[in-house]
PDB file of C-alpha atoms in Angstrom:
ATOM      1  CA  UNK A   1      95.067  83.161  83.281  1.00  0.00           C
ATOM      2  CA  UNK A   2      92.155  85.310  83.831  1.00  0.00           C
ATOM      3  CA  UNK A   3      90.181  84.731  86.838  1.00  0.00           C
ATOM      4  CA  UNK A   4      86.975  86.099  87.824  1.00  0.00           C
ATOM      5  CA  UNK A   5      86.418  88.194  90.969  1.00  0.00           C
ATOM      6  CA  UNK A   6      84.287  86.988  93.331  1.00  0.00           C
ATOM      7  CA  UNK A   7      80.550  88.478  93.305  1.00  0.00           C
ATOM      8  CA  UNK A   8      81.077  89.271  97.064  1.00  0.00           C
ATOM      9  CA  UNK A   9      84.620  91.481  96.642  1.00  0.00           C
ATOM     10  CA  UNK A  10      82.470  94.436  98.756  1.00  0.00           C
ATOM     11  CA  UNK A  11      81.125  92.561 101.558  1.00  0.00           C
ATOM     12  CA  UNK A  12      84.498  91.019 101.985  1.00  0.00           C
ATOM     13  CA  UNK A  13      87.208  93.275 101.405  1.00  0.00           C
ATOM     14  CA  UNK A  14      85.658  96.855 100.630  1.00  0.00           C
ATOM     15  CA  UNK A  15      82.885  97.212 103.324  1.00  0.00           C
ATOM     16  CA  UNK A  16      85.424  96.146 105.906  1.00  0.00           C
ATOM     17  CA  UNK A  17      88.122  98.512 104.800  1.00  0.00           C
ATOM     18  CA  UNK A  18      85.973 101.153 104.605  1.00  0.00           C
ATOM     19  CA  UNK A  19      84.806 100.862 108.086  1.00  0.00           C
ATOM     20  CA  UNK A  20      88.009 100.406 109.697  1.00  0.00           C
ATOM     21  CA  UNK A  21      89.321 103.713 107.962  1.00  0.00           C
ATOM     22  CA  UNK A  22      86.397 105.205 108.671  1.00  0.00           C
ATOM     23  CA  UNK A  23      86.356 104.288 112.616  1.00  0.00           C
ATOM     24  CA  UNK A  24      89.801 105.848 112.425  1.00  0.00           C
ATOM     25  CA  UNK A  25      88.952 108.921 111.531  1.00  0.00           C
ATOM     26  CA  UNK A  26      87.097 109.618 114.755  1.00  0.00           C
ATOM     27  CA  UNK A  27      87.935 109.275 118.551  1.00  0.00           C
ATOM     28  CA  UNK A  28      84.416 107.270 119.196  1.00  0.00           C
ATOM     29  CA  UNK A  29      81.577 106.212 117.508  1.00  0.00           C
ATOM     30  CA  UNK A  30      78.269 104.623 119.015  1.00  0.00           C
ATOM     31  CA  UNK A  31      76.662 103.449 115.862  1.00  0.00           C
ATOM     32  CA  UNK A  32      78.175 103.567 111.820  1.00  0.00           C
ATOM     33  CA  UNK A  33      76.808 102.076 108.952  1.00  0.00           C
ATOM     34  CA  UNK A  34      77.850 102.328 105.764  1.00  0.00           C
ATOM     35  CA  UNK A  35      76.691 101.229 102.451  1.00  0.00           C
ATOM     36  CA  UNK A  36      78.663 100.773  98.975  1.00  0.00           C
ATOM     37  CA  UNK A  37      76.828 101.002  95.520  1.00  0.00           C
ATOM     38  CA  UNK A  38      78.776  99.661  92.852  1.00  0.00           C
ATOM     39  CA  UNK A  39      79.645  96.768  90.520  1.00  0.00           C
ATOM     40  CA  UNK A  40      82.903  94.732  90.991  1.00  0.00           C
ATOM     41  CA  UNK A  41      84.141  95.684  88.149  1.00  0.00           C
ATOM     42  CA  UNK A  42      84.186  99.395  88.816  1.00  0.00           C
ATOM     43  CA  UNK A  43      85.514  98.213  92.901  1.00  0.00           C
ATOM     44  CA  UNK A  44      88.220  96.662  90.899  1.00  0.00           C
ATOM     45  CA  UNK A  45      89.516  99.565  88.948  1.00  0.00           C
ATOM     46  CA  UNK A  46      89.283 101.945  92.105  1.00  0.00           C
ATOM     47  CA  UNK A  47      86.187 103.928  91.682  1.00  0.00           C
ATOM     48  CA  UNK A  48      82.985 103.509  94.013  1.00  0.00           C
ATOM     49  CA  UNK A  49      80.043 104.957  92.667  1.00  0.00           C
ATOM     50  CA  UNK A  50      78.235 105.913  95.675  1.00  0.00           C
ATOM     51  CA  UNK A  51      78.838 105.441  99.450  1.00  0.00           C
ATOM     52  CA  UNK A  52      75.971 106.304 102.133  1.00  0.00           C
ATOM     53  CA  UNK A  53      76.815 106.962 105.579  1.00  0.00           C
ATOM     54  CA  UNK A  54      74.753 107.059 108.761  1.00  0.00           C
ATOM     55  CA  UNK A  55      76.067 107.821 112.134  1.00  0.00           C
ATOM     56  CA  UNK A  56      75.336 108.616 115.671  1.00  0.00           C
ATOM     57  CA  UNK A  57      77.402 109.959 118.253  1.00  0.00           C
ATOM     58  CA  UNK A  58      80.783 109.907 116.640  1.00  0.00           C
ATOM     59  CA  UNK A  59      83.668 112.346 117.729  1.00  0.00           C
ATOM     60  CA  UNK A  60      85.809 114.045 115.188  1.00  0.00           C
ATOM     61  CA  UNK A  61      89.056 115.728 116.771  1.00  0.00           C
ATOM     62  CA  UNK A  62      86.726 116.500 119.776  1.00  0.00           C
ATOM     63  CA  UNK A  63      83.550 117.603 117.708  1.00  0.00           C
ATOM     64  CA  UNK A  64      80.842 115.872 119.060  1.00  0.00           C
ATOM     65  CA  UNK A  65      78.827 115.523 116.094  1.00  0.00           C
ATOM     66  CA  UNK A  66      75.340 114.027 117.239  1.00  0.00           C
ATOM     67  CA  UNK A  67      73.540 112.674 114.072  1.00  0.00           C
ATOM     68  CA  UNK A  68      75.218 112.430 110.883  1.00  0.00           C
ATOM     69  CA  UNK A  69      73.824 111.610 107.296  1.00  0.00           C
ATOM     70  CA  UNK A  70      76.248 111.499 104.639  1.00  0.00           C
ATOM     71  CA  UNK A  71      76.012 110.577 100.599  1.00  0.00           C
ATOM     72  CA  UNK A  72      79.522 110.121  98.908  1.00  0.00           C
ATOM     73  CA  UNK A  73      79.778 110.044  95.025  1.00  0.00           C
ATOM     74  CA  UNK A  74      82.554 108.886  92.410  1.00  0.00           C
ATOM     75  CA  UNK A  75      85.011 108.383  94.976  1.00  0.00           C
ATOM     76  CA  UNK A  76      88.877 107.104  94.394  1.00  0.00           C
ATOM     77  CA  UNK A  77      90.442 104.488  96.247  1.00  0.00           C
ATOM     78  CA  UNK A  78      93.797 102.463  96.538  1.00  0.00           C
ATOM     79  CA  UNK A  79      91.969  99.479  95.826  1.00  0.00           C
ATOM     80  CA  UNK A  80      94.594  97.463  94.810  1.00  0.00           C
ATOM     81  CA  UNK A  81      96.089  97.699  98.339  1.00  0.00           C
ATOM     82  CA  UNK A  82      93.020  97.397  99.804  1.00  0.00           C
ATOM     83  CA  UNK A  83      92.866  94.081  98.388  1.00  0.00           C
ATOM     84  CA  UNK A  84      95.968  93.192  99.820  1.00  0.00           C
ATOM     85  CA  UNK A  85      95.052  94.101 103.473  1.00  0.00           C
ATOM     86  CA  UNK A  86      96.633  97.650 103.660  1.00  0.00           C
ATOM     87  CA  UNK A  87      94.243 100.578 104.794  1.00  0.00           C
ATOM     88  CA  UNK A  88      92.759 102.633 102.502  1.00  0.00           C
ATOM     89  CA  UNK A  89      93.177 106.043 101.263  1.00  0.00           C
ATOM     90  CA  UNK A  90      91.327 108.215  99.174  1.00  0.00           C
ATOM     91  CA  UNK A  91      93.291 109.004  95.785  1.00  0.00           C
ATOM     92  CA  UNK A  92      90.740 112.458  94.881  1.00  0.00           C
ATOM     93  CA  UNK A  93      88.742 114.598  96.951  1.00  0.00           C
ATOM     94  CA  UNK A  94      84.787 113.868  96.970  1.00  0.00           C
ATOM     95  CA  UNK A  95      82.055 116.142  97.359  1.00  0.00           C
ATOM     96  CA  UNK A  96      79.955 114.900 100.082  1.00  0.00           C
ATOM     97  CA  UNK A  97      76.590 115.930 100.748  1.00  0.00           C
ATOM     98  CA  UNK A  98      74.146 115.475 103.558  1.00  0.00           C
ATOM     99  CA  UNK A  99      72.777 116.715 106.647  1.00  0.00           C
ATOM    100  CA  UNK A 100      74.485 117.054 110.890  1.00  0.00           C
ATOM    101  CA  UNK A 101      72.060 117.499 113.439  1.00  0.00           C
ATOM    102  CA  UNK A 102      73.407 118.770 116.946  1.00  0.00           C
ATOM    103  CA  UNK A 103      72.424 119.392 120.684  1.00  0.00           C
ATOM    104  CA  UNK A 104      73.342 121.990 122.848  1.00  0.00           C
ATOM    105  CA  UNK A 105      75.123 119.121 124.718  1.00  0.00           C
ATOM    106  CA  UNK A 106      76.828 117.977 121.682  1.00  0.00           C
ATOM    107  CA  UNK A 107      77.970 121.598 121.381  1.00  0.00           C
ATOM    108  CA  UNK A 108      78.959 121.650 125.050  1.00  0.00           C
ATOM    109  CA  UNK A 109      81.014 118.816 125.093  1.00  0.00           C
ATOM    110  CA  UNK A 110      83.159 119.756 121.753  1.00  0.00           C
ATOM    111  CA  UNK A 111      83.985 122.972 123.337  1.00  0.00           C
ATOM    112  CA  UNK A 112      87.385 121.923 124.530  1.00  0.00           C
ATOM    113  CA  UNK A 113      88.008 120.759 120.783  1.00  0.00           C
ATOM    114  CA  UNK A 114      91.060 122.820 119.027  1.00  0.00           C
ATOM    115  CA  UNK A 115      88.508 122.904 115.624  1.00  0.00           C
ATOM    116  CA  UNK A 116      85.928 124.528 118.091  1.00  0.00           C
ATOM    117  CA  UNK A 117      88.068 126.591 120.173  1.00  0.00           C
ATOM    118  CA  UNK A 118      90.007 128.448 116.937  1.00  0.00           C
ATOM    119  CA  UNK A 119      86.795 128.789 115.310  1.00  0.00           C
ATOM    120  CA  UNK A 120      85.616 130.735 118.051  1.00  0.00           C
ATOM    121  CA  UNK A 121      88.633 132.486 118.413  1.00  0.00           C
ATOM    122  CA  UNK A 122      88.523 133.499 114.861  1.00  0.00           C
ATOM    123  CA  UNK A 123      84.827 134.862 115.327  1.00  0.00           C
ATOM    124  CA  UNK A 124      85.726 137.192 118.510  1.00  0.00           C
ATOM    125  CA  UNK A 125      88.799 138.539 115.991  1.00  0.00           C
ATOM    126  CA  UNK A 126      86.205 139.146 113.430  1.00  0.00           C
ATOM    127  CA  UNK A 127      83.978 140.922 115.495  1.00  0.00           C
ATOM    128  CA  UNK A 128      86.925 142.946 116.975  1.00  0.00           C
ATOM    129  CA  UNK A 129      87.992 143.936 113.698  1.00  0.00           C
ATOM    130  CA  UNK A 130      84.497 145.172 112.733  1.00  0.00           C
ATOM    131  CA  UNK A 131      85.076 147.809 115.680  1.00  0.00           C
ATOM    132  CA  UNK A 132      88.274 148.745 114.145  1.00  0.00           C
ATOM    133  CA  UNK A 133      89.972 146.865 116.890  1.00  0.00           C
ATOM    134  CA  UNK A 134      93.232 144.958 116.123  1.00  0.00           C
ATOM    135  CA  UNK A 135      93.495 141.626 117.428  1.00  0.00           C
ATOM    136  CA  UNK A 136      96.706 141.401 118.864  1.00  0.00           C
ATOM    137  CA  UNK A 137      94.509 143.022 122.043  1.00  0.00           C
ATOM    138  CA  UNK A 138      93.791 139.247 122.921  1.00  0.00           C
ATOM    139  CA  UNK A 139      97.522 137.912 123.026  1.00  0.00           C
ATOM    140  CA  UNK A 140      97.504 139.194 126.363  1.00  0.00           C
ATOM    141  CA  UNK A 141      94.708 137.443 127.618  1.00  0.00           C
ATOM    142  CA  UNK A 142      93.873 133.393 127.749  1.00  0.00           C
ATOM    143  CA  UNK A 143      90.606 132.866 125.912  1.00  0.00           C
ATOM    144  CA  UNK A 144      88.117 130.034 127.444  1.00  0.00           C
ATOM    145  CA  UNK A 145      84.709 129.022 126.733  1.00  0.00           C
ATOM    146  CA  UNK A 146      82.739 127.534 128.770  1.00  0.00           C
ATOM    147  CA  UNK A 147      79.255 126.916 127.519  1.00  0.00           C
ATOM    148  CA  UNK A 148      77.057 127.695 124.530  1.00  0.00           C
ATOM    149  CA  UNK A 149      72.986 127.818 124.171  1.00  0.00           C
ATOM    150  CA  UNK A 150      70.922 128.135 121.176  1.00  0.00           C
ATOM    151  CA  UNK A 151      67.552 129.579 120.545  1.00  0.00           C
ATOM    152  CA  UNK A 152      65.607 129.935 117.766  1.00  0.00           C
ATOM    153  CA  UNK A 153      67.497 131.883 115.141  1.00  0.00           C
ATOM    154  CA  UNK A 154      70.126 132.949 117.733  1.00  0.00           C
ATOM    155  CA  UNK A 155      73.399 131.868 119.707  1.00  0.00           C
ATOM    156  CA  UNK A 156      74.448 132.685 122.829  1.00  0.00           C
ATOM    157  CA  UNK A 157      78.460 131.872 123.987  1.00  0.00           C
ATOM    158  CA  UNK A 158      79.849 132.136 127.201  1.00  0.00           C
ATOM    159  CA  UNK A 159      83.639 132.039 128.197  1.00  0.00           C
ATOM    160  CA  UNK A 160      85.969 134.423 130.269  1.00  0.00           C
ATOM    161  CA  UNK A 161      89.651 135.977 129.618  1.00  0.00           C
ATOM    162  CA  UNK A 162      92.327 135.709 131.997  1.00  0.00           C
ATOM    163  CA  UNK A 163      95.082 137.791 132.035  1.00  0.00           C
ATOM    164  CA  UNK A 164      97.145 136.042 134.609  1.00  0.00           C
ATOM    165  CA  UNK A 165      95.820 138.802 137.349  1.00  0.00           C
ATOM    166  CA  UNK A 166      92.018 138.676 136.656  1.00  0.00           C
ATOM    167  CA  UNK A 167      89.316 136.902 134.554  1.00  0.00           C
ATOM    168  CA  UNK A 168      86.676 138.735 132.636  1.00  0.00           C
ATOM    169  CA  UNK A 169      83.508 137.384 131.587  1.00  0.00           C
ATOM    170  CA  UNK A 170      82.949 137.470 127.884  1.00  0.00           C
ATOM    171  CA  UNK A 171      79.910 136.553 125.981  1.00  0.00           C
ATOM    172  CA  UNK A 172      78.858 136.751 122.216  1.00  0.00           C
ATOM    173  CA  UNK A 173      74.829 136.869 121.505  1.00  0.00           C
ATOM    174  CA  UNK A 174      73.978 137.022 118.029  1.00  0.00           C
ATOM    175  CA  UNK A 175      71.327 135.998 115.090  1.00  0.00           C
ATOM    176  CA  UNK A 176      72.743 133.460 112.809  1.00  0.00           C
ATOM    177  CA  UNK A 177      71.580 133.270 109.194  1.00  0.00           C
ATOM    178  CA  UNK A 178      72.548 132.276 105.959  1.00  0.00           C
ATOM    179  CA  UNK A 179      73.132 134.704 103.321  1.00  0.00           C
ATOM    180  CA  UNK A 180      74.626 131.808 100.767  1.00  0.00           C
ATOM    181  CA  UNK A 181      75.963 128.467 100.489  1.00  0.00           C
ATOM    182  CA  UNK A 182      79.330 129.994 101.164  1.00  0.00           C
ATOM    183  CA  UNK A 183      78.398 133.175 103.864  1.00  0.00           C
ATOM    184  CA  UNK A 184      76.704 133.234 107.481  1.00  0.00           C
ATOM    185  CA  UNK A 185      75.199 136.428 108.545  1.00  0.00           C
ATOM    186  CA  UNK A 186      75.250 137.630 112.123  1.00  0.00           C
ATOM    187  CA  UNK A 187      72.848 140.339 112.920  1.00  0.00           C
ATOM    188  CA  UNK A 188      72.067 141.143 115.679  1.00  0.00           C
ATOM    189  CA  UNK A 189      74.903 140.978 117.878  1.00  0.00           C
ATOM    190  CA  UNK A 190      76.034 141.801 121.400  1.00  0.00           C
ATOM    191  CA  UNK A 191      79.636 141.410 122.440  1.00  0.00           C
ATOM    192  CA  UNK A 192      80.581 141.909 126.318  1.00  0.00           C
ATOM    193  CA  UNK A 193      84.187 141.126 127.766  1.00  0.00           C
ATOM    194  CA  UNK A 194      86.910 143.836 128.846  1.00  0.00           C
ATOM    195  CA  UNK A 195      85.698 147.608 128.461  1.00  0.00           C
ATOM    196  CA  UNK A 196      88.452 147.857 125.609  1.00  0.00           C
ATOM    197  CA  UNK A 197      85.543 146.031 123.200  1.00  0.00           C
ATOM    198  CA  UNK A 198      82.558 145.577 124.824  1.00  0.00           C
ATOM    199  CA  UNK A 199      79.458 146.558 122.556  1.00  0.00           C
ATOM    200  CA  UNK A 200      75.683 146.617 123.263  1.00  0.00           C
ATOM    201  CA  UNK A 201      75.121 146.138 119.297  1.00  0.00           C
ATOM    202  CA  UNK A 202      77.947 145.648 116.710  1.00  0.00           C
ATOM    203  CA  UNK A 203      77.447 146.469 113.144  1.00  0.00           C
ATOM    204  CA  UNK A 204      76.222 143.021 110.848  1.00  0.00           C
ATOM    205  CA  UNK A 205      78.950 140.732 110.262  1.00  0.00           C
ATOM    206  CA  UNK A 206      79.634 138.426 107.216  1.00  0.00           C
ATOM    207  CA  UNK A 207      81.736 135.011 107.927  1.00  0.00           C
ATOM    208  CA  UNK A 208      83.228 133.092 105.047  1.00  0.00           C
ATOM    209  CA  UNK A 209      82.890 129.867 105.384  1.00  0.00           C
ATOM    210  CA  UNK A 210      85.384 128.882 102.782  1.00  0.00           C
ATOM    211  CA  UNK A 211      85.337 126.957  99.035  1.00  0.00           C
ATOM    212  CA  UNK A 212      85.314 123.652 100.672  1.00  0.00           C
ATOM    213  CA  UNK A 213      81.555 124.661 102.333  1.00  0.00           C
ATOM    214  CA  UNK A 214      78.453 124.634 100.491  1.00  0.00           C
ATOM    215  CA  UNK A 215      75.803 124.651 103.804  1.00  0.00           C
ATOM    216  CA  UNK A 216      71.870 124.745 101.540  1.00  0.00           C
ATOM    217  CA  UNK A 217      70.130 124.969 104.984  1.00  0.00           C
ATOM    218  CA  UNK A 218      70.892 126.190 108.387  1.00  0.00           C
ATOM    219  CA  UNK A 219      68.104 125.760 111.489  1.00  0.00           C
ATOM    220  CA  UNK A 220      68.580 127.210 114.871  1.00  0.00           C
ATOM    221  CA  UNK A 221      66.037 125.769 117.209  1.00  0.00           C
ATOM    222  CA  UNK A 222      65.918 125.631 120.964  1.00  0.00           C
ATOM    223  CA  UNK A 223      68.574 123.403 122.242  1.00  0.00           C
ATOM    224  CA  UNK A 224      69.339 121.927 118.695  1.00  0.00           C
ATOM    225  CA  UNK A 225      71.146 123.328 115.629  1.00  0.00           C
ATOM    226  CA  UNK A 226      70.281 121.512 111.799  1.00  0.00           C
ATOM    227  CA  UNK A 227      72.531 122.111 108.652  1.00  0.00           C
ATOM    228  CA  UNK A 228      72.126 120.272 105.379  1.00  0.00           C
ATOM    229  CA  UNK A 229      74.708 121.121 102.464  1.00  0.00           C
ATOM    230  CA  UNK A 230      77.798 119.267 100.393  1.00  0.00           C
ATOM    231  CA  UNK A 231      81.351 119.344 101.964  1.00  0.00           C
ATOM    232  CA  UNK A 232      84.472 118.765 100.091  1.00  0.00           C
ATOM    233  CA  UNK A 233      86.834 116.175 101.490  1.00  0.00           C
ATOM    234  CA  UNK A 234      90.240 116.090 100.739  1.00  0.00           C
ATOM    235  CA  UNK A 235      92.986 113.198 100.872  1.00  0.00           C
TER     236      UNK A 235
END
């Protein structure tokens, strides 16, 4: 016998799923809301047509991520274990688009984040390798960073590198700019840490940010960073 699904199915089962998995995603959140667009009949067979997402103050793996608004679209879901009470899991990737705005404090606080840390890490190789410079110069030395500041336009990050004998303040200062969806541009750019690869002004470098990235604005302001673009989220 055929049965019909209540009207309310995602107020009771959905909305409550999806904030539970989406609380565990992150370490901390202060506020999360989260609203579902859809008819029960497309909840029941798995697909949600549209999800928005507001945030503040949520933590991802140590990002500190400040303001965050996020629109979802044709998303898969496990909905038949959903309904059961088991946690749900996306069954496709989703392109997500929508807009992070951070502080310099936000930035401050994530620096001790793995994400942040190899990111940065992965820049100072970058810029090394523009000099002709191979990177294994760094396996002898402990990489730290200690604090960031923005301007307008510009960066500025501090850290040091220890060698076990002596630290050695290192600093990158460079323009930030987008030169696609996909590509920052850095120009111009000062790089100052052990005389090995210290550099008044380095040559313009190009950063791939990857398939998964598609960033349609990019604002460097003083104390405050903007970026507005689509993000694809795997399961």
């Amino acid at each position: 016998m055929w049965i019909t699904p209540p009207s309310n199915l995602i107020s009771k089962v959905l909305s409550p799923a999806l904030q539970l998995w989406l609380r565990s995603q992150v370490e901390a959140v202060e506020t999360l809301e989260v609203n579902i667009q859809g008819r029960d009949r497309q909840i029941l067979s798995g697909y949600i047509p549209q999800v928005t997402l507001n945030s503040r103050r949520a933590i991802y793996q140590g990002l500190h991520l400040g303001t965050v608004q996020l629109l979802g679209e044709n998303i898969r879901i496990n909905i038949a274990q959903v309904i059961k009470g088991k946690p749900l899991q996306l069954l496709e990737p989703i392109r997500v688009s929508g807009e992070i705005h951070l502080n310099e404090a936000d930035l401050q606080a994530s620096l001790t984040s793995n994400l942040l840390a190899d990111a940065f890490r992965e820049l100072l190789v970058a810029l090394l390798a523009s000099q002709g410079i191979a990177p294994q110069i760094l396996e002898a030395y402990q990489i730290s960073w200690n604090e960031v500041k923005f301007s307008p336009s510009r960066f500025t990050l501090k850290g040091s590198l220890a060698d076990g004998n002596q630290s050695y303040p290192l600093l990158i200062d460079a323009g930030l700019s987008l030169i696609d969806p996909h590509s920052l541009h850095l120009d111009p750019i000062t790089l100052t840490g052990i005389s090995q690869f210290s550099s008044d002004r380095l040559s313009a470098l190009s950063v791939d940010l990857g398939s998964d990235v598609s960033l349609e604005a990019l604002t460097l302001e003083e104390e405050s960073l903007w970026c507005q673009g689509k993000l694809l989220i795997r399961p």
